[in-house]
Tab-separated table of C-alpha atoms in Angstrom:
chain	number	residue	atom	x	y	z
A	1	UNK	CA	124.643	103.029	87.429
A	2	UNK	CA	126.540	100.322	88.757
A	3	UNK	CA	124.702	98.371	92.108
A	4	UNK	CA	122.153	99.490	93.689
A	5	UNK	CA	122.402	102.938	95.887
A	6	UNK	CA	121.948	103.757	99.212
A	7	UNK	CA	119.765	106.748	99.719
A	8	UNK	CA	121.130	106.811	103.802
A	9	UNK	CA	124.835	106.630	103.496
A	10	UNK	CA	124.762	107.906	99.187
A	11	UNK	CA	126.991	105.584	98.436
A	12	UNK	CA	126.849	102.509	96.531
A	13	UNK	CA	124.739	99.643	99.035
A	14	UNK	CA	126.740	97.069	100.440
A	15	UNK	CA	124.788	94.223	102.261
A	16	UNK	CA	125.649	92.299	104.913
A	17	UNK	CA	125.250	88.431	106.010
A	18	UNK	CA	124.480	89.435	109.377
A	19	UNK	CA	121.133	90.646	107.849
A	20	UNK	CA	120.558	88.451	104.841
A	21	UNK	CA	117.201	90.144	103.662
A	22	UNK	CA	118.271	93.645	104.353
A	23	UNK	CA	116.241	95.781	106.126
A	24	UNK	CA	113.354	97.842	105.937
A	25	UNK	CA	111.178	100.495	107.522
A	26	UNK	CA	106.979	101.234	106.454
A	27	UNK	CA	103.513	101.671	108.141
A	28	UNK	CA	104.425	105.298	108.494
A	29	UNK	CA	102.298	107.765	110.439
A	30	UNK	CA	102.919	111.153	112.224
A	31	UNK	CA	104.366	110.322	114.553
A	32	UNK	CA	105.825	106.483	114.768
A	33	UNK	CA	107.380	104.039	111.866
A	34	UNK	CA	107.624	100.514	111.861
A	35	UNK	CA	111.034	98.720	111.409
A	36	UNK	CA	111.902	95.195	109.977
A	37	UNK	CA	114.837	93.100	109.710
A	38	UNK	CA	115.835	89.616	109.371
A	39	UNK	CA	119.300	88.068	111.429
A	40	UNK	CA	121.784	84.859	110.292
A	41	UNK	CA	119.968	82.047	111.476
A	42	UNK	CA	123.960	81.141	112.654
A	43	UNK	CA	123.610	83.827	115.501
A	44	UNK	CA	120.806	81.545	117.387
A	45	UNK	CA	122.504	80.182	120.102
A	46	UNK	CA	118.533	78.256	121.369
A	47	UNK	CA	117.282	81.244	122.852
A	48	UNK	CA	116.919	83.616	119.878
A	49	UNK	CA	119.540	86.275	118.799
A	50	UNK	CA	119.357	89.471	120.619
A	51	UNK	CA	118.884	92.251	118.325
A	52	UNK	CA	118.743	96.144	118.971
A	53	UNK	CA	117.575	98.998	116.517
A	54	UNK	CA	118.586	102.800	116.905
A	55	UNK	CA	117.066	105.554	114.408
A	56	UNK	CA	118.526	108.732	114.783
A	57	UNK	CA	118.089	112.177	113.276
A	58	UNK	CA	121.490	112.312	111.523
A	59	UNK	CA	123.365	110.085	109.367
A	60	UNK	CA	126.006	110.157	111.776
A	61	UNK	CA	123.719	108.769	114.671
A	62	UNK	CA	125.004	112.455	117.450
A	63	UNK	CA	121.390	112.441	117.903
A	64	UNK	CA	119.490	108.906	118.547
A	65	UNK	CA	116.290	109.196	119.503
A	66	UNK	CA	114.929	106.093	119.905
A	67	UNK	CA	117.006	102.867	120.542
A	68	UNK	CA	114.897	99.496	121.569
A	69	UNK	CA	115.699	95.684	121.945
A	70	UNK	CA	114.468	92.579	120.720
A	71	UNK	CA	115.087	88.816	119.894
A	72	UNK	CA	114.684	87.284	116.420
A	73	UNK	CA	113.297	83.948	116.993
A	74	UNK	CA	113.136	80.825	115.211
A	75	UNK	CA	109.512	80.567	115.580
A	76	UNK	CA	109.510	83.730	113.431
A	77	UNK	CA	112.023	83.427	110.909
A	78	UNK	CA	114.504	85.303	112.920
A	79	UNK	CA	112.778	88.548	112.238
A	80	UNK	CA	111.834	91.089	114.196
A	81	UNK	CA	109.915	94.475	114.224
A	82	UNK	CA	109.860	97.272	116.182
A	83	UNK	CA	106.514	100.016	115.668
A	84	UNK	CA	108.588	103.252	117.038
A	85	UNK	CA	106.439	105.819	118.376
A	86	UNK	CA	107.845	109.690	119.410
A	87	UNK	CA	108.498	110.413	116.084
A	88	UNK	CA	108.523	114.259	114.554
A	89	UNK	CA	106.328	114.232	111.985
A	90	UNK	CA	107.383	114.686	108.042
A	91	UNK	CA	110.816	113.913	109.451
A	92	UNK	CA	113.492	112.161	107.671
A	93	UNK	CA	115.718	109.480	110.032
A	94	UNK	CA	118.273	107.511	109.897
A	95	UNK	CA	118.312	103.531	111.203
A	96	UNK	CA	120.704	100.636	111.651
A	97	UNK	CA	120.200	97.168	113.492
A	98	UNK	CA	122.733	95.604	115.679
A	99	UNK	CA	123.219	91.646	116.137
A	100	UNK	CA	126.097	89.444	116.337
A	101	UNK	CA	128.578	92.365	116.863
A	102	UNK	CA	127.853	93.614	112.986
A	103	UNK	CA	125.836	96.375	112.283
A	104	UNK	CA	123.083	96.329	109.572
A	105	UNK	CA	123.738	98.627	106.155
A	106	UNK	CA	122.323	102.114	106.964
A	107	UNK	CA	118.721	103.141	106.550
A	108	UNK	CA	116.653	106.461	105.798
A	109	UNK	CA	112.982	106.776	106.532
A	110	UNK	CA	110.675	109.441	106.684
A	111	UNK	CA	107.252	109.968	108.925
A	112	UNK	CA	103.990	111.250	107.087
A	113	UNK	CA	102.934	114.802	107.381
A	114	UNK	CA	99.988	115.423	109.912
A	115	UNK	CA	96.579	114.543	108.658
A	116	UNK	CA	95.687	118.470	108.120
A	117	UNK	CA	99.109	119.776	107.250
A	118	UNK	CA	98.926	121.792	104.358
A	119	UNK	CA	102.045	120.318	101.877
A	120	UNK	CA	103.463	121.282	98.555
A	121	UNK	CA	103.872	117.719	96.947
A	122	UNK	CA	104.144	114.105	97.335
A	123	UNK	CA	106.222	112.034	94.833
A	124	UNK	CA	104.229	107.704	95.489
A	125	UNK	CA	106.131	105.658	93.801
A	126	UNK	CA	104.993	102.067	93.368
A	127	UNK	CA	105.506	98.363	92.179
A	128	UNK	CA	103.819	95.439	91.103
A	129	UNK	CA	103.776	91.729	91.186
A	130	UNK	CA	107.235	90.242	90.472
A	131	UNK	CA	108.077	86.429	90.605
A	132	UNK	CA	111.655	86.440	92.554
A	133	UNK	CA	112.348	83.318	90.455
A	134	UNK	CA	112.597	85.471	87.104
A	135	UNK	CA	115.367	87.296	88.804
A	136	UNK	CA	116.398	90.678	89.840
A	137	UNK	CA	113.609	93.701	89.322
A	138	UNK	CA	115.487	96.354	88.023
A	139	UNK	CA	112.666	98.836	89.539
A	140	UNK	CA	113.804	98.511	92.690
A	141	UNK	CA	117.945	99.578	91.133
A	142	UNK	CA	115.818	102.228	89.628
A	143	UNK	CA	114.490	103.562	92.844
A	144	UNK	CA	117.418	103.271	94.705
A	145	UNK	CA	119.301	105.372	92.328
A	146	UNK	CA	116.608	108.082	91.894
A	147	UNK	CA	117.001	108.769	95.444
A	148	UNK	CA	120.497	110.055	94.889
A	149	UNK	CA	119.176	113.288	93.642
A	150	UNK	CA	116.652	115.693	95.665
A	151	UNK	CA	114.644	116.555	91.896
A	152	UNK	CA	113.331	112.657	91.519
A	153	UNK	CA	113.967	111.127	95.078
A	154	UNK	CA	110.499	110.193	96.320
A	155	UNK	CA	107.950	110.062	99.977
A	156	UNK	CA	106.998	106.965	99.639
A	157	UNK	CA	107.129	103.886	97.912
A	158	UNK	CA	103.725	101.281	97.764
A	159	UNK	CA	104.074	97.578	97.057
A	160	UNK	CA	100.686	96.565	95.180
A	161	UNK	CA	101.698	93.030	94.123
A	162	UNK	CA	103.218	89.854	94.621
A	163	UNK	CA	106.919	88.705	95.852
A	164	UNK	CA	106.891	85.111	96.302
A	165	UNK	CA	104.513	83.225	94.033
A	166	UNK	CA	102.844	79.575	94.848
A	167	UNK	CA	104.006	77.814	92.049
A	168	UNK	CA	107.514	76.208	91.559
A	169	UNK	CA	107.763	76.551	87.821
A	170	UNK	CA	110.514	78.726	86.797
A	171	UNK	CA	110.938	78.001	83.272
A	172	UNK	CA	107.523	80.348	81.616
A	173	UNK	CA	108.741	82.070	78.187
A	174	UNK	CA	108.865	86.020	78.453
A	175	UNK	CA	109.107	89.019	76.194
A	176	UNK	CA	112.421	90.099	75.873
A	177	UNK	CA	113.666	93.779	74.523
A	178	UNK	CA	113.938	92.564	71.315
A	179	UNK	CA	109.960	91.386	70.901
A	180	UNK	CA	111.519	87.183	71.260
A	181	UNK	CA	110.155	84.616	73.248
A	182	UNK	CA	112.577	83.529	75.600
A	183	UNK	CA	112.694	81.296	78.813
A	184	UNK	CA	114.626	83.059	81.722
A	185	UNK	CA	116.089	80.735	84.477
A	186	UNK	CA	117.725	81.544	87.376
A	187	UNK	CA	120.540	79.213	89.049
A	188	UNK	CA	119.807	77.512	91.777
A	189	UNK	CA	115.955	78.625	91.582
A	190	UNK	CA	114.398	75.661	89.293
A	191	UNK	CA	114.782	72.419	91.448
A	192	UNK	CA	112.078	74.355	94.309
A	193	UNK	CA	110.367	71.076	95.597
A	194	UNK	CA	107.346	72.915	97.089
A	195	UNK	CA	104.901	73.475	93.897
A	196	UNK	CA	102.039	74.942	94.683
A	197	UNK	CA	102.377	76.242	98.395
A	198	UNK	CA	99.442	76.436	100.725
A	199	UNK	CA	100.500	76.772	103.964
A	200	UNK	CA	102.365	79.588	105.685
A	201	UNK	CA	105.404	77.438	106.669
A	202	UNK	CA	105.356	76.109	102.670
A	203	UNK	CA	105.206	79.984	101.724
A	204	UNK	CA	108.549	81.035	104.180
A	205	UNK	CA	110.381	78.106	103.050
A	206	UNK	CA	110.116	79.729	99.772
């Protein structure tokens, strides 16, 4: 399984620098689903960087249904999030972000069932706290790939834990497969100058 898979276009995912974190989708109910992204800093001209999302029904985006506008903001990371109501529910759709004249790497979504609907299973996955400084989480390449196939592709996937940690120490000894102690560094990630962040401005600069 090489890279990590794209359950929207199933193809290998390809990301873009347009949208350095990606994109993402969650909070679903019935009927509406909040969407997330994050823009190149680069495409602030002073006033923010105009931004538009469009989910559709289809991969192919013949049938948008919803298609809103925003600006991603310095005061706010240059993110932005749209909660998109006028949903079908225990629909699957399909979304992309536009900014810059690039379009975002495809994504697929789905809406909950209705609170009495009667359904005949629900595959949850989940993960736990990860330190970003240790690396990649092969979990998430896990996921991606087991949505490539209809027998282990899941509803919904739960974050329980941690992403960015407080500390700036990137050098504690882990397991590895082979039962030795071994310190894991990642280039580029053990000069952080903020140890122990407090504040939320300490936390997004990590």
């Amino acid at each position: 399984m090489d890279g990590p898979f794209s359950a929207a276009t199933r193809q290998t995912y390809v990301p873009s620098p347009t949208f350095p974190c990606g994109i993402m989708s969650g909070d679903p109910t019935a009927r509406a689903i909040v969407f997330w992204t994050r823009v190149d800093p680069e495409l602030d001209g002073g006033d923010g960087a105009p931004v538009v999302l469009e989910v559709a029904a289809d991969p192919d985006f013949s049938s948008i249904v919803a298609s809103v506008e925003g600006v991603a903001r310095a005061a706010r990371d240059h993110t932005v999030s749209f909660d998109v109501g006028g949903l079908e529910p225990a629909a699957t759709y399909f979304y992309r972000f536009r900014a810059g004249g690039e379009t975002s790497p495809l994504g697929r979504t789905r809406t909950a069932p209705e609170r009495e609907a009667a359904i005949d299973r629900a595959r949850v996955a989940w993960f736990s706290c990860q330190k970003w400084t240790h690396g990649f989480f092969t979990a998430h390449h896990d996921l991606s790939w087991m949505a490539a196939d209809e027998a282990t592709d899941v509803d919904v996937v739960l974050s329980v834990g941690d992403y960015v940690y407080n500390k700036a120490s990137n050098n504690q000894p882990r397991l590895n497969a082979e039962g030795e102690w071994v310190t894991i560094l990642v280039e580029a990630r053990n000069d952080d100058p903020i140890d122990g962040a407090v504040t939320h401005d300490e936390y997004r600069r990590k």
